[in-house]
């Protein structure tokens, strides 16, 4: 390809925000839900950006859809398609919802409807404002959203999904992921490509993200030929090349994909291949939802991706130790705290991540359990000398038939031992090992060193629903650490962390 | 580095054997044990090579040591150090052995002793003979052999290991792997480096292999700083550079390492880094022992290693489905057959392996359960149109604290399903799914397609210690396949394979 001097200048122009370490995703209905009691104005919408200015956030990633679109699309329903603004909470459209949820839904959908009546478009307002505040505006398209698919008539769904059951990924079972659309079908690819075209026409963003991790499953089991999504990615890249000329600035292509190269490829997402072919220039490996995965092979991703491709470690909001785990105080789900998120971030930056990508870390509702930590999170997530916690969690997305694993829970008989490997980022002194145990008669080692008897401490948040014992240790290893625990009586282990003061 | 024309010619000379797809390891005492009743002659030793001439084997990899040396070393004991050739089976040296084993041991050690008395050196005879028969002779050094370490006074052990308990990897536990020597200690590195120097002085080989998979554990838990073995590898490479000049031909450096890049690195073996730094030019990921691992990410290894580096998929002799599994006829361990080894080989060649590396596939004793298949194995291992079987097995080597996994066994309640992912190499028609099941009331799918009711068949070898049902299917997928099984009654699954006729 021959480039003119002007085209070259466009491609080589510095990208705003790249020097800052955090990218942050805002989902497509969070703003409506949280601001549902307000009659929105241009200024109220604009103000949302202010909280991210002069923080660690370099990219604000605006997700514009689930199955439906958050802007009024020509090609698929928007939130308020079929909604009656005067119909109240009891209207037919909302009837599939649980009764106690209908009023909230009525309000947020009316809020979106009203904004549209008032000619207010979130993204049209946010995109220039994000640039003005020296960040980079992106648009993110969810490629296969499956919220609430257990209910066929739920108001979140598109008619395309409802009416084309034959286009679903698995037709012989009824689990959530079975109901994803099947990208081996041209109708599915066209449906989504048309929407992407519309997004490009409407909005002048720096980067388009294809969010393949909502919900991660796009092809039938055993038929995950990676060429299918590679061809699709190529078409999207070509489309962006056209818009790049029109907009007179570079438009990048980003992807969110499963947390390991193997799982990603086995699910048909050849992120490494896309990057090596120059189709994508920003890759975010990530868990799907219930917990951050603190064991992603970010160092391996870094080696596999070309140098010029930005590697972001994707952090989910949750911090939960194993499938079905119950957290401190009996909670079925718990969010990260600033300290646990910092642990993940520092560990991944040391392993070679260029960026930390925050997903579901929004300013309210879907946010930290202690939302007062949100402003400090945005400014101090990556502070290398501040307190941090490195927690054993698990990987939640696997290809069909792939061998799954998780470290916890473990039940040990007397005399048996278990070992846990934790990536803890830069070396630090005076660390503490914290264990959630059914009983305290155990011997604990960190990197071979026997630790003094642990003491019972207040359960941390997030933490386990068992007693927590803390063991004073010396310095962490540089990078990885091994905690070994030998039971002197039968012991159940539900939580393992290394805390750095 | 400036190279003379002559040095360049040496480096660019074609390597014999590279065009053939198989490399084969001969361990350091198998020949003595098997030929123990013979008074060896130069000709009897030479003849061992004949069976590999004009087969698929391109490299014969001569392992020369365990803890002791198979040649009379200046730096460590040989098999017969401390042995009395006139002392009979009851001598003190052999007393740690079980009584029924002593006569065999007396004979094989005497055989090695007698050969030495007769000035016969296996490797001095084999190396030129291998070249004469158009194969490439290598020498392989085991870096940390742990056979029989449960017995401190076993006649296989070196005094260096016996007398330096403080140089062991873990001193607070007594498991086999704990007793490995600790390469973070200079004494351990020196002990092994001196031996490698001696190997270089004595023998004129094409390639030196550092066999880090005997037994795979070289550093203390949590202290697996990869720089330690990288520095060691650099020293060995420098040594080979010197010998390359003297021998006037290229001398390569090969390594055997754990089956995934992550496990290898977490155990302190940065094979990818060694290859990228130009220190090694042949890498063999492999399981340790009890079973071939049919799920190695060879495609990922291929992407991580530079193009000029040869990638070999390491096949162990065993074919066993899960830790503790019992095979057809109640066998605690079973070997691959020609058909299962071919399945592994074709799958890995398709995934990007340049070579198939056979370990423990020797001509007798440690060999195929059906040793009559050995000659055909050497000629037909990679025949693309011959029958083959792709079997679900497991990975047996993990870093301390790494999350382990294995697909089998699975116990399903009624209505539950399990999925298995199998790499099956090039697409093939008329395949069969074979399952080892506690009962046959199950629904089976291959890549989404429901298969006709299975029929009870003779248990294959290798196979499970449960009834085997065979399901007629169509073509395999190109590469990966997913077998899904739904239980209509509670079902235990112990074996999953795809057989191609």
PDB file of C-alpha atoms in Angstrom, chain A residues 170 172-173 175 178 221-224 260-262 265-267 270 272-273 276 295 297 299-300 302-304 392-395 398-408 417 419-421 423 445-449 477 480-484 486, chain B residues 170 172-173 175 178 221-224 260-262 265-267 270 272-273 276 295 297 299-300 302-304 392-395 398-408 417 419-421 423 445-449 477 480-484 486:
ATOM      1  CA  UNK A 170     -26.507 -24.667  19.893  1.00  0.00           C
ATOM      2  CA  UNK A 172     -30.118 -28.965  21.133  1.00  0.00           C
ATOM      3  CA  UNK A 173     -29.675 -27.446  24.593  1.00  0.00           C
ATOM      4  CA  UNK A 175     -28.078 -23.068  28.538  1.00  0.00           C
ATOM      5  CA  UNK A 178     -26.133 -22.084  23.770  1.00  0.00           C
ATOM      6  CA  UNK A 221     -18.946 -26.634  19.696  1.00  0.00           C
ATOM      7  CA  UNK A 222     -16.268 -28.291  17.562  1.00  0.00           C
ATOM      8  CA  UNK A 223     -16.931 -25.909  14.676  1.00  0.00           C
ATOM      9  CA  UNK A 224     -14.871 -22.987  15.882  1.00  0.00           C
ATOM     10  CA  UNK A 260      -5.521 -17.219  27.384  1.00  0.00           C
ATOM     11  CA  UNK A 261      -4.311 -17.518  23.785  1.00  0.00           C
ATOM     12  CA  UNK A 262      -5.383 -21.168  23.718  1.00  0.00           C
ATOM     13  CA  UNK A 265      -8.229 -19.585  19.614  1.00  0.00           C
ATOM     14  CA  UNK A 266     -10.225 -22.681  20.554  1.00  0.00           C
ATOM     15  CA  UNK A 267     -13.329 -20.494  20.761  1.00  0.00           C
ATOM     16  CA  UNK A 270      -7.488 -15.846  16.827  1.00  0.00           C
ATOM     17  CA  UNK A 272      -2.797 -13.364  17.982  1.00  0.00           C
ATOM     18  CA  UNK A 273      -3.377 -13.965  14.283  1.00  0.00           C
ATOM     19  CA  UNK A 276       0.068 -10.412  13.474  1.00  0.00           C
ATOM     20  CA  UNK A 295      -3.728 -15.788  36.663  1.00  0.00           C
ATOM     21  CA  UNK A 297      -0.636 -15.421  31.068  1.00  0.00           C
ATOM     22  CA  UNK A 299       3.660 -12.429  29.727  1.00  0.00           C
ATOM     23  CA  UNK A 300       2.851 -15.028  27.093  1.00  0.00           C
ATOM     24  CA  UNK A 302       3.092 -10.099  25.251  1.00  0.00           C
ATOM     25  CA  UNK A 303       5.491 -12.487  23.531  1.00  0.00           C
ATOM     26  CA  UNK A 304       2.857 -13.608  21.022  1.00  0.00           C
ATOM     27  CA  UNK A 392      -6.197 -16.298  44.192  1.00  0.00           C
ATOM     28  CA  UNK A 393      -9.215 -16.298  41.851  1.00  0.00           C
ATOM     29  CA  UNK A 394     -10.183 -18.413  38.842  1.00  0.00           C
ATOM     30  CA  UNK A 395     -10.688 -18.389  35.096  1.00  0.00           C
ATOM     31  CA  UNK A 398     -13.261 -22.124  28.614  1.00  0.00           C
ATOM     32  CA  UNK A 399     -13.806 -23.573  25.182  1.00  0.00           C
ATOM     33  CA  UNK A 400     -16.236 -26.519  25.052  1.00  0.00           C
ATOM     34  CA  UNK A 401     -14.357 -29.630  26.138  1.00  0.00           C
ATOM     35  CA  UNK A 402     -11.271 -27.737  27.253  1.00  0.00           C
ATOM     36  CA  UNK A 403      -9.764 -28.993  30.517  1.00  0.00           C
ATOM     37  CA  UNK A 404     -10.917 -26.536  33.197  1.00  0.00           C
ATOM     38  CA  UNK A 405      -9.293 -25.830  36.539  1.00  0.00           C
ATOM     39  CA  UNK A 406      -9.441 -23.713  39.662  1.00  0.00           C
ATOM     40  CA  UNK A 407      -7.141 -23.655  42.691  1.00  0.00           C
ATOM     41  CA  UNK A 408      -9.796 -23.373  45.375  1.00  0.00           C
ATOM     42  CA  UNK A 417      -0.258 -30.110  51.738  1.00  0.00           C
ATOM     43  CA  UNK A 419       0.486 -25.116  47.087  1.00  0.00           C
ATOM     44  CA  UNK A 420      -0.684 -21.883  45.485  1.00  0.00           C
ATOM     45  CA  UNK A 421       1.241 -19.729  43.012  1.00  0.00           C
ATOM     46  CA  UNK A 423       1.942 -13.304  40.785  1.00  0.00           C
ATOM     47  CA  UNK A 445       5.443 -21.447  54.031  1.00  0.00           C
ATOM     48  CA  UNK A 446       6.091 -18.601  51.619  1.00  0.00           C
ATOM     49  CA  UNK A 447       8.704 -19.509  49.009  1.00  0.00           C
ATOM     50  CA  UNK A 448       9.980 -22.265  51.280  1.00  0.00           C
ATOM     51  CA  UNK A 449      10.257 -20.119  54.418  1.00  0.00           C
ATOM     52  CA  UNK A 477       9.555 -12.896  45.471  1.00  0.00           C
ATOM     53  CA  UNK A 480       5.817 -15.251  41.396  1.00  0.00           C
ATOM     54  CA  UNK A 481       5.407 -16.601  44.915  1.00  0.00           C
ATOM     55  CA  UNK A 482       4.472 -20.018  46.203  1.00  0.00           C
ATOM     56  CA  UNK A 483       2.375 -20.405  49.356  1.00  0.00           C
ATOM     57  CA  UNK A 484       2.514 -23.941  50.778  1.00  0.00           C
ATOM     58  CA  UNK A 486       0.389 -28.339  55.430  1.00  0.00           C
TER      59      UNK A 486
ATOM     60  CA  UNK B 170      13.407 -28.908  49.064  1.00  0.00           C
ATOM     61  CA  UNK B 172      11.623 -29.784  54.443  1.00  0.00           C
ATOM     62  CA  UNK B 173       9.804 -32.607  52.672  1.00  0.00           C
ATOM     63  CA  UNK B 175       8.778 -36.463  48.061  1.00  0.00           C
ATOM     64  CA  UNK B 178      11.916 -32.558  46.548  1.00  0.00           C
ATOM     65  CA  UNK B 221       9.272 -23.624  45.032  1.00  0.00           C
ATOM     66  CA  UNK B 222       8.774 -19.895  44.500  1.00  0.00           C
ATOM     67  CA  UNK B 223      12.439 -19.389  43.687  1.00  0.00           C
ATOM     68  CA  UNK B 224      12.359 -20.408  40.056  1.00  0.00           C
ATOM     69  CA  UNK B 260       3.451 -25.745  28.012  1.00  0.00           C
ATOM     70  CA  UNK B 261       5.362 -22.462  27.784  1.00  0.00           C
ATOM     71  CA  UNK B 262       3.809 -21.314  31.076  1.00  0.00           C
ATOM     72  CA  UNK B 265       8.829 -20.820  32.517  1.00  0.00           C
ATOM     73  CA  UNK B 266       7.260 -21.155  35.960  1.00  0.00           C
ATOM     74  CA  UNK B 267       9.616 -24.050  36.649  1.00  0.00           C
ATOM     75  CA  UNK B 270      12.611 -20.220  29.751  1.00  0.00           C
ATOM     76  CA  UNK B 272      11.215 -19.537  24.547  1.00  0.00           C
ATOM     77  CA  UNK B 273      13.775 -17.040  25.828  1.00  0.00           C
ATOM     78  CA  UNK B 276      14.890 -16.201  21.021  1.00  0.00           C
ATOM     79  CA  UNK B 295      -3.133 -31.783  24.616  1.00  0.00           C
ATOM     80  CA  UNK B 297      -0.207 -26.387  22.844  1.00  0.00           C
ATOM     81  CA  UNK B 299       0.633 -24.433  17.870  1.00  0.00           C
ATOM     82  CA  UNK B 300       1.407 -21.869  20.550  1.00  0.00           C
ATOM     83  CA  UNK B 302       5.383 -22.761  17.195  1.00  0.00           C
ATOM     84  CA  UNK B 303       4.271 -19.130  17.344  1.00  0.00           C
ATOM     85  CA  UNK B 304       6.542 -18.358  20.295  1.00  0.00           C
ATOM     86  CA  UNK B 392      -7.764 -38.112  25.838  1.00  0.00           C
ATOM     87  CA  UNK B 393      -4.834 -38.191  28.274  1.00  0.00           C
ATOM     88  CA  UNK B 394      -3.460 -35.683  30.780  1.00  0.00           C
ATOM     89  CA  UNK B 395      -0.559 -33.394  31.585  1.00  0.00           C
ATOM     90  CA  UNK B 398       3.063 -28.656  36.777  1.00  0.00           C
ATOM     91  CA  UNK B 399       4.931 -25.928  38.581  1.00  0.00           C
ATOM     92  CA  UNK B 400       4.386 -25.848  42.368  1.00  0.00           C
ATOM     93  CA  UNK B 401       1.081 -24.111  43.031  1.00  0.00           C
ATOM     94  CA  UNK B 402       0.046 -24.019  39.389  1.00  0.00           C
ATOM     95  CA  UNK B 403      -3.620 -24.836  38.786  1.00  0.00           C
ATOM     96  CA  UNK B 404      -3.682 -28.450  37.591  1.00  0.00           C
ATOM     97  CA  UNK B 405      -6.356 -30.164  35.539  1.00  0.00           C
ATOM     98  CA  UNK B 406      -7.336 -33.361  33.802  1.00  0.00           C
ATOM     99  CA  UNK B 407     -10.430 -34.199  31.756  1.00  0.00           C
ATOM    100  CA  UNK B 408     -11.077 -37.674  33.143  1.00  0.00           C
ATOM    101  CA  UNK B 417     -23.375 -33.607  30.181  1.00  0.00           C
ATOM    102  CA  UNK B 419     -17.562 -32.287  26.766  1.00  0.00           C
ATOM    103  CA  UNK B 420     -14.116 -33.338  25.579  1.00  0.00           C
ATOM    104  CA  UNK B 421     -11.936 -31.572  23.029  1.00  0.00           C
ATOM    105  CA  UNK B 423      -7.050 -32.608  18.363  1.00  0.00           C
ATOM    106  CA  UNK B 445     -22.552 -36.012  19.869  1.00  0.00           C
ATOM    107  CA  UNK B 446     -19.510 -35.294  17.739  1.00  0.00           C
ATOM    108  CA  UNK B 447     -19.245 -31.619  16.803  1.00  0.00           C
ATOM    109  CA  UNK B 448     -22.947 -31.179  17.505  1.00  0.00           C
ATOM    110  CA  UNK B 449     -24.094 -34.192  15.479  1.00  0.00           C
ATOM    111  CA  UNK B 477     -13.337 -31.758  12.078  1.00  0.00           C
ATOM    112  CA  UNK B 480     -10.202 -29.946  16.858  1.00  0.00           C
ATOM    113  CA  UNK B 481     -13.294 -31.982  17.650  1.00  0.00           C
ATOM    114  CA  UNK B 482     -15.747 -31.817  20.520  1.00  0.00           C
ATOM    115  CA  UNK B 483     -17.341 -34.976  21.912  1.00  0.00           C
ATOM    116  CA  UNK B 484     -20.399 -34.231  24.069  1.00  0.00           C
ATOM    117  CA  UNK B 486     -25.298 -36.593  28.051  1.00  0.00           C
TER     118      UNK B 486
END
